[in-house]
Each structure stands twice: as structure tokens, then as C-alpha cells.
Short mmCIF file of C-alpha atoms in Angstrom, two decimals:
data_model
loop_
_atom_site.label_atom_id
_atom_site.label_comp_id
_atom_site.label_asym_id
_atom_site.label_seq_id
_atom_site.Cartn_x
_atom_site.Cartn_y
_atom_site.Cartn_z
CA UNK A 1 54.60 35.21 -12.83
CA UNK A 2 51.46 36.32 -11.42
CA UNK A 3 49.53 36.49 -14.62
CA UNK A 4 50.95 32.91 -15.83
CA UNK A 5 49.71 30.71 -12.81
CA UNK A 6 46.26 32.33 -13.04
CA UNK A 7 45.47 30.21 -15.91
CA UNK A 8 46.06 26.98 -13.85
CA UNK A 9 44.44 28.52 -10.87
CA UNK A 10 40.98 29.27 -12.60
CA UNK A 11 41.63 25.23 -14.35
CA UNK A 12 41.83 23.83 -11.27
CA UNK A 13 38.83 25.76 -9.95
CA UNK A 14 36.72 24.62 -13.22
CA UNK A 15 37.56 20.94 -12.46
CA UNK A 16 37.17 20.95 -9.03
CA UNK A 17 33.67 22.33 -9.83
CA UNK A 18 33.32 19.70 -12.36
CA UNK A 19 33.97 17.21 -9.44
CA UNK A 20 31.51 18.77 -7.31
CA UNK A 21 28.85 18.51 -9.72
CA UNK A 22 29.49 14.95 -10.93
CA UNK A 23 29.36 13.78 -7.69
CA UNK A 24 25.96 15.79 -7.06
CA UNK A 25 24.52 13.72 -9.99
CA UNK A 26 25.91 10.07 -9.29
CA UNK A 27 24.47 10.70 -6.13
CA UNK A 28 21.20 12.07 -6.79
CA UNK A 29 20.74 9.25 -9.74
CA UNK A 30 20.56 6.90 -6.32
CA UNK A 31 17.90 8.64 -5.10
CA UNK A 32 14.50 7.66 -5.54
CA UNK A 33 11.96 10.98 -4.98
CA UNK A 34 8.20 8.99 -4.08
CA UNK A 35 5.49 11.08 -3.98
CA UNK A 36 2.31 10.25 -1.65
CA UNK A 37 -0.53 11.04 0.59
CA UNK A 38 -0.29 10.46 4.08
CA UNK A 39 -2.25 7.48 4.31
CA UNK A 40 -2.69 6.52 7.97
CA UNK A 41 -0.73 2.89 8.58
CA UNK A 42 0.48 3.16 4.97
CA UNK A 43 2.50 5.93 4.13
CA UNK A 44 3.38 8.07 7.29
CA UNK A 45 5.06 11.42 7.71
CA UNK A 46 7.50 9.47 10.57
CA UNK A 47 8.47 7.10 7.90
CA UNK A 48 6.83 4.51 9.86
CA UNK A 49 4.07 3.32 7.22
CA UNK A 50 4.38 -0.31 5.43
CA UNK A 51 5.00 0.53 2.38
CA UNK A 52 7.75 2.87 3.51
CA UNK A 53 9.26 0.26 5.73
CA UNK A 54 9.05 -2.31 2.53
CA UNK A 55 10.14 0.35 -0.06
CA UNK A 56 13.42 0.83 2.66
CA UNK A 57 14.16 -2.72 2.64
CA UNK A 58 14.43 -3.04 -1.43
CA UNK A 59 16.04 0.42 -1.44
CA UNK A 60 18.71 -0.91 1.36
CA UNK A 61 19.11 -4.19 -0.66
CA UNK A 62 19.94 -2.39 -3.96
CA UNK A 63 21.88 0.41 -2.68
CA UNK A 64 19.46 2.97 -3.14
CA UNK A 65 17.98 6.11 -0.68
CA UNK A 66 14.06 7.20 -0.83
CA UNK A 67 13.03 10.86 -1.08
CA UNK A 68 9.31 10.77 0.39
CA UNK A 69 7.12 14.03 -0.44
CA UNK A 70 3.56 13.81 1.42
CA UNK A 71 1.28 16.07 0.15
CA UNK A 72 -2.34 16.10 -0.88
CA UNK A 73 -3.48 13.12 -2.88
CA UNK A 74 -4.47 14.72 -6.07
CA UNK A 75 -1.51 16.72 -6.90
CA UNK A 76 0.89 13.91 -5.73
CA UNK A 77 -0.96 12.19 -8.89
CA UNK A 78 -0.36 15.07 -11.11
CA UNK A 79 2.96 15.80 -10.31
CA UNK A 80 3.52 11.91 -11.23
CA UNK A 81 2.22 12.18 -14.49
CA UNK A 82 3.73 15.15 -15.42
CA UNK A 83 7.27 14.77 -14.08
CA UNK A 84 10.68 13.01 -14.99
CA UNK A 85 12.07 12.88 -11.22
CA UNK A 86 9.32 11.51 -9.01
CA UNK A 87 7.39 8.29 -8.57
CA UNK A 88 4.35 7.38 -6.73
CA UNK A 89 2.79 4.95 -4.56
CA UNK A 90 0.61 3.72 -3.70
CA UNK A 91 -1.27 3.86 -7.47
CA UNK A 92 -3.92 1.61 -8.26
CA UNK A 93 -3.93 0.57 -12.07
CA UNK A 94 -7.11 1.25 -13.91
CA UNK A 95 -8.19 1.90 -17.27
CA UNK A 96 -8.72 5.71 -17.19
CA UNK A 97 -4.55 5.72 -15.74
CA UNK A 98 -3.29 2.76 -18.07
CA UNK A 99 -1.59 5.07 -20.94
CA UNK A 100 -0.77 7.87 -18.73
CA UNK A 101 1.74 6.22 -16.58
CA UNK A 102 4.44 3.80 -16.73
CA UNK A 103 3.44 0.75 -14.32
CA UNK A 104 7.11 0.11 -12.32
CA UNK A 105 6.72 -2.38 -10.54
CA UNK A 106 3.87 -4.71 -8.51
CA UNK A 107 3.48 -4.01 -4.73
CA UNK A 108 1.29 -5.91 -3.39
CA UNK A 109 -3.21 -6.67 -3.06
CA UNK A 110 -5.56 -4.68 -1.13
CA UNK A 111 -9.33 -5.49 -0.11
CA UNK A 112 -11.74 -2.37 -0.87
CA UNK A 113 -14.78 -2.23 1.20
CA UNK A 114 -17.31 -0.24 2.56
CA UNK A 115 -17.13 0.69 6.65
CA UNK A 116 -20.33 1.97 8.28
CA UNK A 117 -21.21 3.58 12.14
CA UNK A 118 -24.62 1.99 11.94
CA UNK A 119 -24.53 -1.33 9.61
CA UNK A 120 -23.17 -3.50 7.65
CA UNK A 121 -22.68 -3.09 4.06
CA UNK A 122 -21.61 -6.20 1.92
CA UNK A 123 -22.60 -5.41 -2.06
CA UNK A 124 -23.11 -2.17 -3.77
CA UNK A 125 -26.80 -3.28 -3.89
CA UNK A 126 -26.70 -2.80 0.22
CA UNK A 127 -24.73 0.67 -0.73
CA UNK A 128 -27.70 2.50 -2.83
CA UNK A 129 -29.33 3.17 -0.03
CA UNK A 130 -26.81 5.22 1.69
CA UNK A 131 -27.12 9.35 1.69
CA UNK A 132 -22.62 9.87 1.72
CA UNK A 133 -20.00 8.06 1.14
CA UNK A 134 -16.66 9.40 1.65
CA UNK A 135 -13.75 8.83 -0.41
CA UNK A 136 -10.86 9.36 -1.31
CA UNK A 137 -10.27 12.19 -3.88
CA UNK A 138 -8.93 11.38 -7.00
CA UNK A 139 -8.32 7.39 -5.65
CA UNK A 140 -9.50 4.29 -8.08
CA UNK A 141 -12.13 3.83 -5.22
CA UNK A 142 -13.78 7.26 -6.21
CA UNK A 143 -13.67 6.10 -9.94
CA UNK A 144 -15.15 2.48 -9.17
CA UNK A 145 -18.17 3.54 -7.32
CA UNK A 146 -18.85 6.48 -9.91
CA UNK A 147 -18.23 3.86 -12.59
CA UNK A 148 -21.24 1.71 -10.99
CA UNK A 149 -23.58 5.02 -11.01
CA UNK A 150 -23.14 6.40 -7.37
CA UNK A 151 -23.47 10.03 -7.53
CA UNK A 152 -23.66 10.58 -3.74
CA UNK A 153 -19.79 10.78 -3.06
CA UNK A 154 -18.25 12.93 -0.77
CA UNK A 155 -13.96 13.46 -1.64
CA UNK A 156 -11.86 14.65 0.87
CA UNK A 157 -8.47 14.73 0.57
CA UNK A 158 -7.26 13.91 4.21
CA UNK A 159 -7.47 10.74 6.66
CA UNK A 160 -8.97 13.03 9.39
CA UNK A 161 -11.64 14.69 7.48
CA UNK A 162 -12.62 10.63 5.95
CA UNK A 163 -13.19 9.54 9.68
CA UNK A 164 -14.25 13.10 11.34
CA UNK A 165 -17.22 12.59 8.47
CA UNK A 166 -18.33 9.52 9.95
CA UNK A 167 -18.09 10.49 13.48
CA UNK A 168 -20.15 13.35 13.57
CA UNK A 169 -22.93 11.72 11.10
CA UNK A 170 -22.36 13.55 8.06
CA UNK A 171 -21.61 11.00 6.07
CA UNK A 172 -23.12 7.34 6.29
CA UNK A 173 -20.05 5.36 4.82
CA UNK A 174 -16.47 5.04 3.81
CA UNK A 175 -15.44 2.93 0.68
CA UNK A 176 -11.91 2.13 0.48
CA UNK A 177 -9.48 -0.38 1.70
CA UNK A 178 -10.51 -2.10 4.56
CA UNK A 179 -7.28 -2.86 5.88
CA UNK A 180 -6.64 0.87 6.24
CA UNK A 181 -9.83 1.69 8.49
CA UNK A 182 -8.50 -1.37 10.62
CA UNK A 183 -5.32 0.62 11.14
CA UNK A 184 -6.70 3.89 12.12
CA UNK A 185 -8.91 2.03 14.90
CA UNK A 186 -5.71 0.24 15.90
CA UNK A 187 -4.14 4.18 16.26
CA UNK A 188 -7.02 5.18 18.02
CA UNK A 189 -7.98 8.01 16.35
CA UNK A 190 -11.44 6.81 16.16
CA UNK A 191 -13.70 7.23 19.14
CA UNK A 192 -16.41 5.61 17.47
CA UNK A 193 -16.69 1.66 16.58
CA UNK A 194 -16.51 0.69 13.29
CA UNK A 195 -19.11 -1.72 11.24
CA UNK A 196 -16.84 -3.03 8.27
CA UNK A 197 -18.51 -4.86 5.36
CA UNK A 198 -17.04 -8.06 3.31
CA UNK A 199 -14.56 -6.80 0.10
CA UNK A 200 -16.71 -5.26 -2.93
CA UNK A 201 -13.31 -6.02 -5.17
CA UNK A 202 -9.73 -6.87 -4.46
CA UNK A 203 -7.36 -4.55 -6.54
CA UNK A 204 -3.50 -4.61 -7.24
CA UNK A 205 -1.09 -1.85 -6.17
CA UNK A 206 1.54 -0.52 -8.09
CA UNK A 207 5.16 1.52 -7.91
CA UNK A 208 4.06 3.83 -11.12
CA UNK A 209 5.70 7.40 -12.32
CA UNK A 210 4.82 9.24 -15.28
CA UNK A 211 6.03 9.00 -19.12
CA UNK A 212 8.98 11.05 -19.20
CA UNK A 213 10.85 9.25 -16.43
CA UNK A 214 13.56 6.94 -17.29
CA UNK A 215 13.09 3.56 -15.53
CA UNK A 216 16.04 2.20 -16.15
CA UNK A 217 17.86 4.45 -13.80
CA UNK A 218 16.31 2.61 -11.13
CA UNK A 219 16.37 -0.49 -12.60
CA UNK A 220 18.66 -2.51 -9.15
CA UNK A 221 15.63 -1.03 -6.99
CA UNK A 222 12.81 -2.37 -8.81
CA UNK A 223 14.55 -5.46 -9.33
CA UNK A 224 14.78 -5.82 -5.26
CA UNK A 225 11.13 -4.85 -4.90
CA UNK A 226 10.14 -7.87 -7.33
CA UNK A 227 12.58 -10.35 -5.92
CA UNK A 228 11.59 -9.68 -2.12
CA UNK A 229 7.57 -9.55 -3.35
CA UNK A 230 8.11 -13.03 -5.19
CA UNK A 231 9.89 -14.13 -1.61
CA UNK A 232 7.05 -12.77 0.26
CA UNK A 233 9.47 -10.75 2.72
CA UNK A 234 8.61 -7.43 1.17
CA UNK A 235 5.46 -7.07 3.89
CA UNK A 236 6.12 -9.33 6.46
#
């Protein structure tokens, strides 16, 4: 008797193993993974950044969880392109990224600029004559001013090191989106004032993820994203 119920015994482990693992992957397929940078006012490691709080209101609407990953700009863009499993924001679409990444889904418009200690800076003519810039490594912004012949760029690859730069003099400017120098006054983790010049270019930003991922699985998500974007309630 024994030996004749252990066939049903081991059955009934396989399925309920089968069971288990099903419902791993139905509920891992409505998880998004994101990777980013922390990006101070825009993607922050409390969850608190506006693009997390918009990305949570599509995800809510469509059923949908978010899996954020923060880690240093550059290889948040590599492991992108190279993945199946995660996604990325916020990705600015350019010419040297067009055929290496799937473009998801529209976010929203940023302003990028240059912001100074000392003066204002308005066109990249007023630019050449600054010794450093900081930027952001591996960011469109980097690409854009290298694109226009500036050769005096100084990457960094955190918030603190961008703004620690221009505190202590070693670099004379920052170039990248306005909006976000405005929030790390508005934090107060600058001591010194700001000088921000008028928007060099205004640049779309995008929900992108590499080749190899499969869009469709997320399909309900990036459908809310568009529809509360085209309702203007998905930053408001």
C-alpha cells in the first residue's frame, strides 16, 4: 500500500510545484522592472520623484506594480539595451540611441539649459567661453554639447558631485535640464545661488527598453501612460 500511494504523493507534489511557479510568472509578467539614476526631484530612492509618482498612477490604473533599480546612470543605460526584463526612464531619444532601443512610450518635455555661480549663459555662443561644464555622463546633454564642438566637459555620474563642482569653483557651469537645478535649490542642497540661463533646446522624454524586450507584455501600462499624458493628468 505504501509503495502504490507514493506515485500520487510525488503527482501531487509536481503539480503543486507547477502551481507555485505559474503563479510566480503571472505575477512577475505584472511587474514592470525600471531602471534609473537618482535624479534629484525626478527619480528618487523614497519613491517620491515625478516621474515615479506619474509612472504609479498609470501602473495603478492598468493594474500593474513598478520595480525601480537606481544605480549609476551609465550602466542603467546598458543594462537597458542589453536586457529583456528592464526598462528605463528617463531616456532622451537621439540619433546615436534611435536603432538601439525600442521607444515605449512618450513622457513628457524638458527645457535644457545652462546654470552658472557667476553669470548668465543664454546661447552656446555665451558657453565657449567657459573653462567646465559639468554633465551628466552618458545623458543626450553630454552628446549635444560634444555634437556642437565643446571639448571642455566634465561627466560625473551623481547629483552631488554636478552641484559640489559648482560650489567649490571647479567647474564654471552645468548644462542640463533646468527644471532639475530648480528642484535641488528647492531641496536645499545648494548653499550657493544659482544664475540659470534661457533653454538652449527643448527635448522629448521617453519610457524606452532595449530590443529583446517584448512590449506587448506591458501593453495595458503603456496604454495608461498615453491616455493620462493626452489628458494632461500624468504630471499634474
Amino acid at each position: 500500500m505504501t509503495h502504490s500511494k507514493r506515485p500520487n504523493l510525488i503527482a501531487a507534489v509536481a503539480i503543486l510545484l507547477g502551481l507555485c511557479t505559474t503563479a510566480h510568472a503571472e505575477s512577475d509578467t505584472k511587474t514592470i522592472h525600471i531602471v534609473s539614476a537618482e535624479i534629484p526631484g525626478y527619480v528618487e530612492p523614497d519613491g517620491s520623484g515625478s516621474y515615479q509618482i506619474a509612472l504609479g498612477k498609470a501602473a495603478k490604473q492598468s493594474g500593474f506594480e513598478i520595480d525601480y533599480r537606481l544605480m549609476p546612470w551609465i550602466r542603467a543605460v546598458s543594462m537597458a539595451q542589453t536586457s529583456d526584463r528592464y526598462v528605463i526612464i528617463p531616456f532622451s531619444r537621439t540619433a546615436e540611441r534611435e536603432l538601439n532601443y525600442q521607444w515605449l512610450e512618450v513622457l513628457n518635455e524638458i527645457e535644457n539649459g545652462f546654470v552658472t555661480t557667476d553669470r548668465k549663459i543664454d546661447t552656446l555662443e555665451d558657453a565657449e567661453s567657459l573653462d567646465q561644464i559639468v554633465v551628466w555622463r552618458a545623458t543626450a546633454q553630454e552628446g549635444y554639447l560634444k555634437n556642437h564642438g565643446f571639448e571642455n566637459l566634465f561627466p560625473v555620474s551623481t547629483a552631488d558631485m554636478i552641484f559640489g563642482l559648482l560650489e567649490n569653483g571647479r567647474a564654471s557651469a552645468w548644462f542640463g535640464v533646468l527644471e532639475e537645478a530648480q528642484d535641488t535649490i528647492s531641496q536645499g542642497q545648494m548653499k550657493t545661488d544659482l544664475i540659470f540661463g534661457d533653454p538652449i533646446y527643448v527635448e522629448q522624454v521617453w519610457l524606452a527598453a532595449g530590443p529583446k524586450f517584448d512590449a506587448t507584455a506591458i501593453k495595458p501600462f503603456l496604454d495608461a501612460v498615453s491616455d493620462l499624458r493626452s489628458r494632461g493628468e500624468l504630471f499634474d
